[in-house]
Tab-separated table of C-alpha atoms in Angstrom:
chain	number	residue	atom	x	y	z
B	72	MET	CA	0.560	0.473	0.012
B	73	SER	CA	1.421	3.732	-0.924
B	74	SER	CA	1.539	5.734	1.923
B	75	ILE	CA	-1.747	7.998	0.575
B	76	PRO	CA	-3.837	5.297	0.573
B	77	ARG	CA	-6.348	4.699	-2.456
B	78	ILE	CA	-10.019	6.467	-0.857
B	79	ALA	CA	-13.238	5.996	-2.162
B	80	ILE	CA	-16.572	6.988	-0.651
B	81	VAL	CA	-19.906	6.628	-1.471
B	82	GLY	CA	-22.123	9.149	-1.332
B	83	ALA	CA	-22.481	12.235	-3.502
B	84	GLY	CA	-24.527	13.777	-0.207
B	85	LEU	CA	-23.242	17.122	1.591
B	86	GLY	CA	-20.858	14.754	4.127
B	87	GLY	CA	-19.501	13.225	1.251
B	88	LEU	CA	-18.592	15.929	-0.655
B	89	ALA	CA	-17.415	17.532	2.282
B	90	LEU	CA	-14.935	14.732	3.270
B	91	ALA	CA	-13.542	14.806	-0.486
B	92	ARG	CA	-13.132	18.501	-0.042
B	93	VAL	CA	-11.097	18.849	3.169
B	94	LEU	CA	-8.509	15.445	2.032
B	95	HIS	CA	-7.909	17.790	-1.835
B	96	LEU	CA	-6.939	20.797	0.482
B	97	HIS	CA	-4.174	18.014	2.142
B	98	GLY	CA	-3.243	16.732	-1.176
B	99	ILE	CA	-4.997	13.566	-0.976
B	100	ASP	CA	-8.048	12.908	-3.594
B	101	VAL	CA	-10.555	10.820	-3.722
B	102	VAL	CA	-13.289	9.203	-6.051
B	103	VAL	CA	-16.588	9.648	-4.374
B	104	HIS	CA	-19.156	7.609	-6.273
B	105	GLU	CA	-22.972	8.471	-7.066
B	106	ALA	CA	-25.642	6.661	-7.582
B	107	GLU	CA	-27.958	9.683	-9.244
B	108	ALA	CA	-26.874	10.414	-12.780
B	109	SER	CA	-26.302	14.163	-12.364
B	110	ARG	CA	-26.036	16.545	-9.685
B	111	THR	CA	-29.785	17.833	-10.864
B	112	ALA	CA	-30.863	14.274	-11.128
B	113	ARG	CA	-33.794	15.358	-8.251
B	114	THR	CA	-34.311	18.156	-6.092
B	115	GLN	CA	-32.001	18.030	-2.660
B	116	GLY	CA	-34.450	18.937	0.134
B	117	GLY	CA	-35.150	22.548	1.736
B	118	MET	CA	-33.070	24.620	3.773
B	119	LEU	CA	-30.528	23.703	6.304
B	120	ASP	CA	-29.433	25.689	9.370
B	121	LEU	CA	-26.009	25.687	10.145
B	122	HIS	CA	-24.395	25.620	13.418
B	123	LYS	CA	-20.853	27.501	13.823
B	124	GLU	CA	-19.659	25.129	15.610
B	125	SER	CA	-20.049	21.833	13.001
B	126	GLY	CA	-21.573	22.766	9.609
B	127	GLN	CA	-20.086	26.193	9.753
B	128	ARG	CA	-16.879	24.728	10.916
B	129	ALA	CA	-16.434	21.730	8.499
B	130	LEU	CA	-16.508	24.918	5.969
B	131	ARG	CA	-14.153	26.582	7.205
B	132	GLU	CA	-11.764	23.559	7.306
B	133	ALA	CA	-13.054	23.057	3.923
B	134	GLY	CA	-11.568	27.043	2.733
B	135	LEU	CA	-15.394	27.520	1.760
B	136	ALA	CA	-16.328	29.710	4.481
B	137	ASP	CA	-17.093	33.387	1.922
B	138	GLU	CA	-18.661	31.118	-0.990
B	139	PHE	CA	-21.286	29.506	2.417
B	140	HIS	CA	-21.982	33.348	3.367
B	141	ALA	CA	-22.468	34.559	-0.237
B	142	VAL	CA	-25.527	32.766	-0.398
B	143	ALA	CA	-26.867	31.815	3.250
B	144	ARG	CA	-30.308	34.055	4.413
B	145	PRO	CA	-29.558	34.900	8.009
B	146	GLU	CA	-33.594	36.041	7.532
B	147	GLY	CA	-34.229	32.611	7.358
B	148	GLN	CA	-33.932	32.168	10.861
B	149	ASP	CA	-37.132	34.626	11.634
B	150	MET	CA	-39.357	31.928	13.778
B	151	ARG	CA	-43.299	33.000	13.841
B	152	LEU	CA	-44.679	29.424	16.440
B	153	LEU	CA	-48.522	29.033	16.066
B	154	ASP	CA	-51.291	26.969	18.051
B	155	HIS	CA	-53.693	25.559	15.249
B	156	THR	CA	-56.242	27.638	16.771
B	157	GLY	CA	-54.293	30.289	14.638
B	158	THR	CA	-53.050	31.910	17.925
B	159	LEU	CA	-49.354	33.107	17.632
B	160	LEU	CA	-47.529	32.204	20.649
B	161	LEU	CA	-44.214	33.211	19.397
B	162	GLN	CA	-42.329	35.742	16.780
B	163	GLU	CA	-38.487	36.233	16.174
B	164	ASP	CA	-37.368	38.349	13.855
B	165	THR	CA	-33.636	38.255	12.455
B	166	PRO	CA	-31.934	41.591	12.763
B	167	ASP	CA	-30.472	42.476	9.157
B	168	ASP	CA	-27.099	44.233	10.627
B	169	VAL	CA	-26.945	41.271	13.366
B	170	PRO	CA	-24.467	38.030	12.255
B	171	LEU	CA	-26.081	35.850	13.740
B	172	GLU	CA	-24.863	31.654	14.851
B	173	ARG	CA	-27.266	29.577	12.243
B	174	PRO	CA	-27.894	31.083	8.706
B	175	GLU	CA	-29.833	29.272	6.688
B	176	VAL	CA	-29.030	27.847	3.314
B	177	ASP	CA	-30.312	26.249	0.600
B	178	ARG	CA	-28.916	22.745	0.757
B	179	THR	CA	-28.961	22.822	-3.106
B	180	ASP	CA	-27.061	25.945	-3.045
B	181	LEU	CA	-24.900	24.175	-0.677
B	182	ARG	CA	-24.169	20.856	-2.462
B	183	ASN	CA	-23.134	23.095	-5.647
B	184	ILE	CA	-20.899	24.799	-3.800
B	185	LEU	CA	-18.947	21.847	-2.708
B	186	LEU	CA	-19.166	19.925	-6.358
B	187	ASP	CA	-17.476	23.588	-7.466
B	188	SER	CA	-14.546	22.948	-5.390
B	189	LEU	CA	-13.769	19.629	-6.131
B	190	PRO	CA	-11.798	18.265	-9.633
B	191	GLU	CA	-14.437	17.268	-12.329
B	192	GLN	CA	-13.122	13.565	-11.932
B	193	THR	CA	-14.061	13.271	-8.696
B	194	VAL	CA	-17.233	12.367	-8.220
B	195	VAL	CA	-18.305	9.627	-10.883
B	196	TRP	CA	-22.486	9.451	-11.920
B	197	GLY	CA	-24.428	7.057	-12.178
B	198	HIS	CA	-22.247	4.941	-10.167
B	199	ALA	CA	-24.850	2.584	-8.065
B	200	PHE	CA	-22.745	0.647	-5.190
B	201	ARG	CA	-24.234	-2.725	-4.596
B	202	TYR	CA	-21.721	-4.444	-1.981
B	203	ALA	CA	-17.887	-4.778	-1.115
B	204	THR	CA	-15.920	-7.913	-1.053
B	205	ALA	CA	-12.330	-7.730	0.826
B	206	LEU	CA	-9.311	-8.126	-0.587
B	207	PRO	CA	-6.800	-10.596	0.509
B	208	GLU	CA	-4.137	-7.657	1.112
B	209	GLY	CA	-6.285	-5.062	2.687
B	210	GLY	CA	-8.650	-2.932	1.151
B	211	HIS	CA	-12.110	-3.969	-0.464
B	212	ARG	CA	-13.693	-4.321	-3.912
B	213	LEU	CA	-16.474	-2.511	-4.613
B	214	HIS	CA	-19.119	-4.078	-6.893
B	215	PHE	CA	-21.609	-1.434	-8.680
B	216	ALA	CA	-24.926	-2.309	-10.449
B	217	ASP	CA	-23.222	-1.764	-13.684
B	218	GLY	CA	-20.963	-4.328	-13.286
B	219	SER	CA	-18.030	-3.055	-12.716
B	220	THR	CA	-15.499	-2.768	-10.248
B	221	ALA	CA	-13.059	-0.444	-8.217
B	222	ASP	CA	-10.872	-1.250	-5.370
B	223	CYS	CA	-9.949	0.749	-2.564
B	224	ASP	CA	-8.095	0.643	0.414
B	225	LEU	CA	-10.712	2.785	2.171
B	226	LEU	CA	-13.700	2.770	1.657
B	227	ILE	CA	-17.084	5.131	3.072
B	228	GLY	CA	-20.180	4.993	3.269
B	229	ALA	CA	-21.496	8.385	3.246
B	230	ASP	CA	-24.433	7.268	1.537
B	231	GLY	CA	-27.492	7.682	4.207
B	232	ALA	CA	-29.944	6.251	5.734
B	233	HIS	CA	-30.256	3.152	3.789
B	234	SER	CA	-26.260	2.754	3.477
B	235	ARG	CA	-25.340	0.047	1.143
B	236	VAL	CA	-21.771	0.301	3.259
B	237	ARG	CA	-23.252	0.178	6.704
B	238	PRO	CA	-23.775	-3.491	7.369
B	239	LEU	CA	-19.873	-4.128	6.896
B	240	VAL	CA	-19.418	-2.697	10.110
B	241	THR	CA	-22.366	-3.279	12.080
B	242	ASP	CA	-25.970	-4.895	11.361
B	243	ALA	CA	-27.897	-2.390	12.942
B	244	VAL	CA	-30.799	-1.448	10.512
B	245	PRO	CA	-33.057	2.341	11.236
B	246	HIS	CA	-36.074	1.927	13.153
B	247	HIS	CA	-39.797	3.578	12.605
B	248	ILE	CA	-40.512	6.153	15.232
B	249	GLY	CA	-43.953	6.418	15.696
B	250	VAL	CA	-43.717	9.424	13.327
B	251	ASN	CA	-44.864	10.029	9.128
B	252	ALA	CA	-45.011	13.307	7.698
B	253	ILE	CA	-45.594	14.304	4.005
B	254	GLU	CA	-43.447	16.873	2.238
B	255	CYS	CA	-45.175	19.422	-0.987
B	256	ALA	CA	-44.484	22.913	-1.603
B	257	ILE	CA	-45.971	26.443	-3.112
B	258	PRO	CA	-43.461	27.218	-6.020
B	259	ASP	CA	-43.263	31.115	-6.630
B	260	ILE	CA	-45.335	32.004	-3.328
B	261	ASP	CA	-44.792	35.663	-3.311
B	262	ARG	CA	-46.214	35.804	-6.882
B	263	THR	CA	-48.849	33.205	-6.469
B	264	HIS	CA	-50.315	33.594	-3.283
B	265	PRO	CA	-48.963	36.833	-1.556
B	266	ASP	CA	-51.033	36.542	0.968
B	267	LEU	CA	-49.953	32.988	1.895
B	268	ALA	CA	-46.263	34.680	1.521
B	269	ALA	CA	-46.815	37.206	3.943
B	270	MET	CA	-48.217	35.262	6.539
B	271	VAL	CA	-44.820	32.297	7.058
B	272	GLY	CA	-42.557	35.886	6.234
B	273	ARG	CA	-38.701	34.933	5.553
B	274	GLY	CA	-38.092	31.777	7.594
B	275	ASN	CA	-40.065	29.408	9.049
B	276	TYR	CA	-43.901	29.247	10.225
B	277	TRP	CA	-44.759	26.092	12.774
B	278	ALA	CA	-48.332	25.342	13.386
B	279	LEU	CA	-48.233	22.362	16.121
B	280	GLY	CA	-51.697	21.262	17.585
B	281	ASP	CA	-52.617	17.482	18.999
B	282	ASN	CA	-49.573	15.593	17.792
B	283	GLN	CA	-49.524	16.581	14.620
B	284	ALA	CA	-47.576	19.656	12.653
B	285	LEU	CA	-47.797	22.193	9.908
B	286	ALA	CA	-44.013	23.801	9.128
B	287	ALA	CA	-43.771	25.976	6.558
B	288	GLN	CA	-40.360	26.932	5.586
B	289	ARG	CA	-39.020	30.147	3.253
B	290	ASN	CA	-36.635	28.263	0.623
B	291	GLY	CA	-34.335	30.237	-1.551
B	292	ASP	CA	-35.504	29.834	-4.793
B	293	GLY	CA	-38.611	31.564	-3.853
B	294	SER	CA	-40.799	28.472	-3.006
B	295	VAL	CA	-41.996	27.224	0.651
B	296	ARG	CA	-41.835	23.759	1.391
B	297	ILE	CA	-44.355	22.180	3.794
B	298	TYR	CA	-44.069	19.267	5.879
B	299	LEU	CA	-47.407	18.199	7.498
B	300	SER	CA	-46.215	15.341	10.383
B	301	PHE	CA	-48.227	12.609	12.832
B	302	ARG	CA	-47.585	11.161	15.222
B	303	THR	CA	-49.233	7.711	14.611
B	304	ARG	CA	-48.755	3.954	13.609
B	305	GLU	CA	-45.561	3.209	11.092
B	306	ASP	CA	-47.693	1.646	8.740
B	307	TRP	CA	-50.169	4.682	8.309
B	308	LEU	CA	-48.948	6.527	5.299
B	309	THR	CA	-49.861	3.211	3.527
B	310	THR	CA	-53.482	3.177	5.567
B	311	CYS	CA	-55.020	6.940	5.436
B	312	GLY	CA	-56.119	7.262	2.743
B	313	VAL	CA	-54.770	10.172	1.034
B	314	PRO	CA	-53.894	9.529	-3.012
B	315	PHE	CA	-50.827	10.680	-3.024
B	316	THR	CA	-50.262	10.436	-7.133
B	317	GLU	CA	-53.516	12.363	-7.449
B	318	PRO	CA	-52.982	16.049	-6.410
B	319	ASP	CA	-56.157	17.200	-6.447
B	320	ARG	CA	-57.967	14.469	-4.347
B	321	ALA	CA	-54.426	14.698	-2.161
B	322	ARG	CA	-54.830	18.722	-1.545
B	323	ALA	CA	-58.317	17.640	0.257
B	324	ALA	CA	-57.418	14.279	1.800
B	325	LEU	CA	-54.512	16.318	3.390
B	326	ALA	CA	-56.715	19.597	4.153
B	327	ASP	CA	-59.560	16.870	5.657
B	328	LEU	CA	-57.292	15.920	8.551
B	329	PHE	CA	-56.487	19.238	9.942
B	330	ARG	CA	-59.998	20.035	9.716
B	331	GLY	CA	-60.803	22.006	12.932
B	332	TRP	CA	-57.887	23.648	12.577
B	333	ALA	CA	-57.613	27.502	11.444
B	334	PRO	CA	-58.365	28.089	7.913
B	335	GLN	CA	-55.372	29.176	7.476
B	336	PHE	CA	-53.159	26.570	7.536
B	337	THR	CA	-55.888	24.480	5.143
B	338	ALA	CA	-55.232	27.397	2.997
B	339	LEU	CA	-51.786	26.281	2.567
B	340	ILE	CA	-52.459	23.207	1.843
B	341	GLN	CA	-54.627	23.939	-0.613
B	342	ALA	CA	-52.024	26.258	-2.436
B	343	CYS	CA	-49.826	23.503	-2.749
B	344	GLY	CA	-48.408	22.282	-6.227
B	345	ASP	CA	-49.387	18.991	-7.552
B	346	THR	CA	-46.039	16.796	-5.508
B	347	PHE	CA	-46.676	14.898	-2.477
B	348	VAL	CA	-43.719	12.870	-1.006
B	349	PRO	CA	-45.410	10.581	1.719
B	350	ARG	CA	-41.888	10.562	4.498
B	351	PRO	CA	-41.987	8.074	7.093
B	352	THR	CA	-39.360	8.929	10.535
B	353	THR	CA	-36.870	6.678	11.133
B	354	MET	CA	-34.009	6.448	13.476
B	355	LEU	CA	-30.631	4.327	14.306
B	356	PRO	CA	-30.288	3.819	17.824
B	357	VAL	CA	-29.028	6.358	19.728
B	358	GLY	CA	-25.371	5.293	20.647
B	359	LEU	CA	-24.733	2.899	17.950
B	360	THR	CA	-21.010	1.998	17.737
B	361	TRP	CA	-19.355	-0.775	16.037
B	362	PRO	CA	-15.466	-2.283	17.105
B	363	GLY	CA	-12.679	-1.428	14.819
B	364	VAL	CA	-12.858	-3.045	10.684
B	365	PRO	CA	-9.892	-2.498	9.071
B	366	GLY	CA	-10.469	-0.617	6.154
B	367	VAL	CA	-14.203	0.532	6.190
B	368	THR	CA	-16.208	3.952	8.712
B	369	LEU	CA	-19.041	5.647	7.625
B	370	LEU	CA	-20.369	9.592	8.235
B	371	GLY	CA	-23.223	11.300	8.720
B	372	ASP	CA	-26.721	10.023	8.552
B	373	ALA	CA	-24.707	6.110	7.263
B	374	ALA	CA	-23.076	6.571	10.642
B	375	HIS	CA	-26.194	8.211	13.199
B	376	LEU	CA	-29.444	8.767	11.733
B	377	MET	CA	-31.414	10.700	13.679
B	378	PRO	CA	-34.823	12.740	13.354
B	379	PRO	CA	-34.810	15.839	11.373
B	380	THR	CA	-34.660	18.531	13.518
B	381	GLY	CA	-31.745	20.126	12.609
B	382	LEU	CA	-28.326	18.608	13.449
B	383	GLY	CA	-28.096	15.828	10.870
B	384	ALA	CA	-26.669	17.792	8.161
B	385	ASN	CA	-24.631	19.375	10.639
B	386	MET	CA	-23.086	16.750	12.179
B	387	ALA	CA	-22.358	15.012	8.895
B	388	LEU	CA	-19.966	18.046	8.078
B	389	LEU	CA	-18.550	18.263	10.958
B	390	ASP	CA	-17.704	14.174	10.558
B	391	ALA	CA	-16.214	14.918	7.317
B	392	ALA	CA	-13.966	17.523	8.534
B	393	GLU	CA	-12.744	15.346	11.639
B	394	LEU	CA	-12.183	12.633	9.616
B	395	ALA	CA	-10.617	14.501	6.552
B	396	LEU	CA	-8.197	15.599	9.298
B	397	ALA	CA	-7.661	12.538	10.820
B	398	LEU	CA	-6.658	10.730	7.742
B	399	ALA	CA	-4.446	13.681	6.319
B	400	ALA	CA	-2.726	14.016	9.974
B	401	ARG	CA	-2.080	9.762	9.703
B	402	PRO	CA	-2.289	9.243	5.952
B	403	ASP	CA	-0.043	6.037	6.223
B	404	ASP	CA	-1.419	4.731	9.682
B	405	MET	CA	-5.374	4.203	8.973
B	406	THR	CA	-6.258	2.147	11.595
B	407	THR	CA	-5.379	4.423	14.448
B	408	ALA	CA	-6.511	7.594	12.230
B	409	LEU	CA	-10.495	5.971	11.978
B	410	SER	CA	-10.191	4.437	15.706
B	411	GLY	CA	-9.542	8.214	16.673
B	412	TYR	CA	-12.041	9.808	14.223
B	413	GLU	CA	-15.101	6.645	15.203
B	414	ALA	CA	-14.112	6.994	19.040
B	415	ALA	CA	-15.247	11.027	18.873
B	416	MET	CA	-17.639	10.854	16.491
B	417	PHE	CA	-19.644	8.376	19.067
B	418	ILE	CA	-20.018	10.576	21.527
B	419	ARG	CA	-20.604	13.727	19.858
B	420	ALA	CA	-23.989	11.375	17.481
B	421	ALA	CA	-25.247	10.010	20.533
B	422	ALA	CA	-25.618	13.360	22.063
B	423	ALA	CA	-26.981	15.300	19.092
B	424	ALA	CA	-28.950	11.876	17.820
B	425	GLN	CA	-30.757	12.134	21.541
B	426	GLU	CA	-31.573	15.452	21.918
B	427	CYS	CA	-32.869	15.142	17.676
B	428	ALA	CA	-35.347	12.537	19.558
B	429	ASN	CA	-36.293	14.512	22.391
B	430	ILE	CA	-36.894	17.641	20.168
B	431	MET	CA	-39.265	15.157	18.143
B	432	GLU	CA	-40.574	14.221	21.233
B	433	ILE	CA	-42.115	17.569	22.576
B	434	MET	CA	-42.792	18.940	18.493
B	435	LEU	CA	-45.377	15.962	18.125
B	436	SER	CA	-46.990	15.625	21.745
B	437	PRO	CA	-50.352	16.585	22.933
B	438	ALA	CA	-49.036	19.872	24.415
B	439	GLY	CA	-48.735	20.534	20.836
B	440	ALA	CA	-47.424	24.331	20.121
B	441	GLN	CA	-47.511	25.145	24.130
B	442	GLY	CA	-44.974	22.247	25.201
B	443	VAL	CA	-42.295	23.544	22.162
B	444	LEU	CA	-42.967	27.049	23.654
B	445	ASP	CA	-41.830	25.749	26.901
B	446	PHE	CA	-38.581	24.454	25.063
B	447	PHE	CA	-37.828	27.599	23.670
B	448	GLN	CA	-38.461	29.390	27.387
B	449	ARG	CA	-36.680	26.997	29.279
């Protein structure tokens, strides 16, 4: 094995790309294998608030702080919290002239910044990883859906919740936590529904009731992304009767699920476009660890999938920076580099996952908005 190992990253999400970028700055080039056909093959999700001590720190290590601040939206931190009757319980508006800790950024914009910072050949698009086999001399042979293979000394799974790399280090799988969500959006809201745009504001708009929630989030492209969440059984998305592929009927059925709520909330649902995406909420066990496996590790959701309450992307980016720095410091001693990275990652991921689970429990509870208000005030 040469002093600089052959490194393969599976997954061109934020964590995998940040890892590739920081390693590139330290003179270690990698190959990122991504199943998607191109960077524009699918939408990448909504806004993220990057925390100074984690997500923003990773971007500083990647030398991309200026690029991040050029596309970040500090005003995206604005918050409006309401109960199901439409009563406003909390409003936080972001001062325009005060730098804040957690500016919002469009996930697509952030991914493009990372992609543009890498040599063009770094990401191999349309390369769907299926499994890996250990090589006699060490390392692994990667097998892809198109029948091709590639060898590496170090395999890093940055391939998300349904990671195909994870089984190499642990038999843990995500479990459902009794919450299901439906994602939809109002495109170009300022032009198509200016009254609703003014109601939502510049950032986040949360309405919470008894074990269900409507969260609207202003995105950088002029749309408002909406998440309808319910504390339900695991199979609810298939038994609830919402015809997700029939937009008119889906809007009516979803609005009916909010019967008894203030009409402004059903107006948001009725204004949504024609795409409704069911999203079961799952997580990996809090405090998941694994014994060190030579030549393999994980980061981000592949390592510590947690409920979507604002920490997952930040943890993935921090994982990437920490792993890259560990490898750069010991390019000829991967075992020590990986064990140090994993030991620290296990501790911080457990704390973050528990915090996310606690927040989700508060947001979707019988206490509704009052429970969240009490949490904020504490």
